[in-house]
Amino acid sequence: MNNQTDRQTEILLVALELIGKKGIQGLTIKNISKEIGISEPAIYRHFTSKSDIILGVLNNFKEMAIMLSEIVENYNAVATEKLDFLFSRMLDLFSETPSMVSVIFSEEIFKNDETLKSKINEIVTLHTNTIETIILKGQNENNIRTDIDEKDLALIAMGSFRLLVKKWELSNHSFNLLEKGKNHLEMINKVLSK
């Protein structure tokens, strides 16, 4: 992703795995060093703190969000198909790496750290802008309802999507996210379509 060393990439992947297994409280420099098999000082040669590691994870997420936004922007389809594509890719990503949900949707991680809060806000803003742009284009092409502002429609779509993913996480992945997500996306398209 970024210009990371192989070791930094390994640390970030292990950090994500630890969050997935033990929650954010299980993400410690000690646990990372044990998992990788290197000393704690060796971790500190690559990252200054636990927050710096989480920031690295978030930077990777931001890069993915930028790439996804560019793909959707160049995807030749009507607005509802673009939204379906965008949300489906996110569902695929979350299903493959459930620990991402723990990081992205865990407000307690960012509450007391302005740098992390700012980074997650950049990611949310990027997704919001992408979705609002798709909806506005769909409204201009007359295939998305125009009686509700694009910002409100984006909020409805993103909020309900987030709730579905959070319920999946809180239920310890007790249902098939891709299956429920597909049904949810059909509902969102019905709500948005003109």
XYZ file of C-alpha atoms in Angstrom:
194
model
C 0.000 0.000 0.000
C 2.018 3.010 1.240
C 5.782 3.028 0.989
C 5.961 0.566 3.866
C 8.734 -1.863 4.539
C 7.876 -5.560 4.516
C 8.241 -5.582 8.306
C 5.844 -2.633 8.704
C 3.300 -4.378 6.488
C 3.716 -7.542 8.576
C 3.208 -5.584 11.815
C 0.038 -3.954 10.454
C -1.380 -7.309 9.316
C -0.624 -8.884 12.694
C -2.195 -5.874 14.426
C -5.397 -6.419 12.415
C -5.375 -10.140 13.271
C -4.917 -9.377 16.977
C -7.800 -6.907 16.932
C -9.920 -9.578 15.254
C -9.010 -12.207 17.857
C -8.725 -10.180 21.063
C -10.405 -6.848 20.374
C -8.674 -3.489 20.468
C -7.581 -4.092 24.083
C -5.613 -7.119 22.826
C -3.570 -4.918 20.527
C -0.398 -4.335 22.490
C 3.222 -4.008 21.415
C 3.964 -7.062 23.581
C 1.300 -9.169 21.812
C 2.498 -8.033 18.376
C 6.114 -8.892 19.198
C 5.080 -12.348 20.500
C 2.962 -13.021 17.413
C 5.734 -12.032 14.982
C 8.591 -13.448 17.050
C 10.651 -10.281 17.382
C 11.479 -8.104 20.379
C 9.351 -5.165 21.496
C 12.216 -2.713 20.759
C 12.256 -4.097 17.196
C 8.587 -3.090 16.831
C 9.466 0.420 18.044
C 12.024 0.729 15.241
C 9.092 0.637 12.820
C 6.293 2.348 14.779
C 6.533 4.788 17.674
C 3.410 3.568 19.510
C 0.218 1.543 19.391
C -1.541 4.650 18.020
C 1.063 4.871 15.269
C 0.280 1.266 14.306
C -3.469 1.984 14.226
C -2.711 5.075 12.137
C -0.815 2.818 9.705
C -3.845 0.525 9.470
C -6.100 3.532 8.850
C -3.748 4.893 6.176
C -4.066 1.556 4.395
C -7.869 1.787 4.665
C -7.762 5.304 3.251
C -5.721 4.122 0.277
C -8.266 1.354 -0.332
C -11.089 3.906 -0.109
C -9.353 6.155 -2.654
C -8.815 3.242 -5.052
C -12.427 2.112 -4.664
C -13.659 5.656 -5.249
C -11.609 5.902 -8.451
C -12.864 2.536 -9.685
C -16.494 3.529 -9.035
C -15.977 6.919 -10.672
C -14.775 5.225 -13.868
C -17.391 2.452 -13.719
C -19.861 3.025 -16.550
C -23.225 2.317 -14.913
C -26.304 4.028 -13.485
C -26.123 5.366 -9.940
C -27.844 2.434 -8.213
C -25.458 -0.015 -9.931
C -22.479 2.084 -8.845
C -23.716 2.148 -5.254
C -24.375 -1.581 -5.369
C -20.832 -2.141 -6.652
C -19.302 0.136 -4.001
C -21.180 -1.364 -1.051
C -20.652 -4.920 -2.370
C -16.874 -4.408 -2.469
C -17.000 -3.128 1.112
C -19.035 -6.179 2.167
C -16.478 -8.452 0.476
C -13.660 -6.677 2.297
C -15.385 -6.881 5.691
C -16.277 -10.567 5.180
C -12.683 -11.409 4.254
C -11.188 -9.307 7.081
C -13.729 -8.943 9.918
C -11.153 -7.180 12.100
C -11.448 -4.174 9.757
C -14.941 -3.623 11.139
C -13.503 -3.603 14.657
C -11.107 -0.835 13.677
C -13.288 1.317 11.422
C -16.446 1.151 13.546
C -14.862 1.352 17.009
C -15.307 4.893 18.212
C -13.545 4.144 21.505
C -10.250 3.762 19.619
C -10.425 7.334 18.336
C -12.164 9.123 21.191
C -9.043 10.416 22.935
C -6.626 10.579 20.010
C -7.075 13.570 17.712
C -4.726 12.172 15.042
C -6.671 8.916 14.766
C -9.987 10.760 14.949
C -8.876 13.020 12.119
C -7.769 10.047 9.989
C -11.042 8.152 10.436
C -12.882 11.374 9.627
C -10.896 11.632 6.350
C -11.980 8.099 5.431
C -15.637 8.716 6.308
C -15.598 12.012 4.390
C -14.082 10.310 1.361
C -16.801 7.620 1.351
C -19.503 10.210 1.987
C -18.333 12.406 -0.890
C -18.167 9.411 -3.235
C -21.705 8.314 -2.352
C -23.140 11.846 -2.502
C -21.532 12.360 -5.929
C -23.023 9.100 -7.243
C -26.464 10.011 -5.892
C -26.335 13.554 -7.285
C -25.337 12.224 -10.698
C -28.242 9.744 -10.491
C -30.611 12.577 -9.594
C -29.372 14.587 -12.579
C -29.876 11.542 -14.816
C -33.376 11.177 -13.350
C -32.964 7.639 -11.971
C -32.563 8.568 -8.283
C -35.366 10.275 -6.395
C -35.067 14.050 -6.246
C -37.550 14.763 -3.458
C -34.781 14.142 -0.902
C -31.424 15.916 -0.944
C -28.366 13.804 -1.977
C -26.708 14.385 1.414
C -29.720 12.960 3.259
C -29.995 10.002 0.875
C -26.287 9.278 1.355
C -26.763 9.430 5.134
C -29.679 6.967 4.923
C -27.679 4.566 2.752
C -24.459 4.804 4.775
C -26.170 4.739 8.171
C -28.232 1.652 7.427
C -25.198 -0.077 5.891
C -23.104 0.705 8.952
C -25.823 -0.620 11.273
C -26.032 -3.888 9.327
C -22.255 -4.383 9.492
C -22.137 -3.444 13.190
C -24.945 -5.928 13.990
C -22.941 -8.617 12.181
C -19.882 -7.775 14.259
C -21.791 -7.636 17.559
C -23.430 -11.011 16.824
C -19.958 -12.568 16.419
C -20.602 -12.943 12.686
C -23.631 -15.170 13.328
C -25.162 -14.474 9.918
C -23.878 -14.387 6.370
C -22.925 -10.747 5.810
C -22.777 -11.104 2.034
C -26.260 -12.628 1.867
C -27.862 -10.104 4.245
C -25.878 -7.340 2.586
C -27.221 -8.263 -0.857
C -30.795 -8.056 0.473
C -29.974 -4.777 2.193
C -28.541 -3.284 -0.983
C -31.716 -4.211 -2.869
C -33.708 -2.354 -0.190
C -31.424 0.693 -0.420
C -31.856 0.734 -4.198
C -35.651 0.655 -3.771
C -35.493 3.577 -1.366
C -33.210 5.586 -3.668
C -34.750 4.784 -7.036
C -37.180 7.129 -8.708
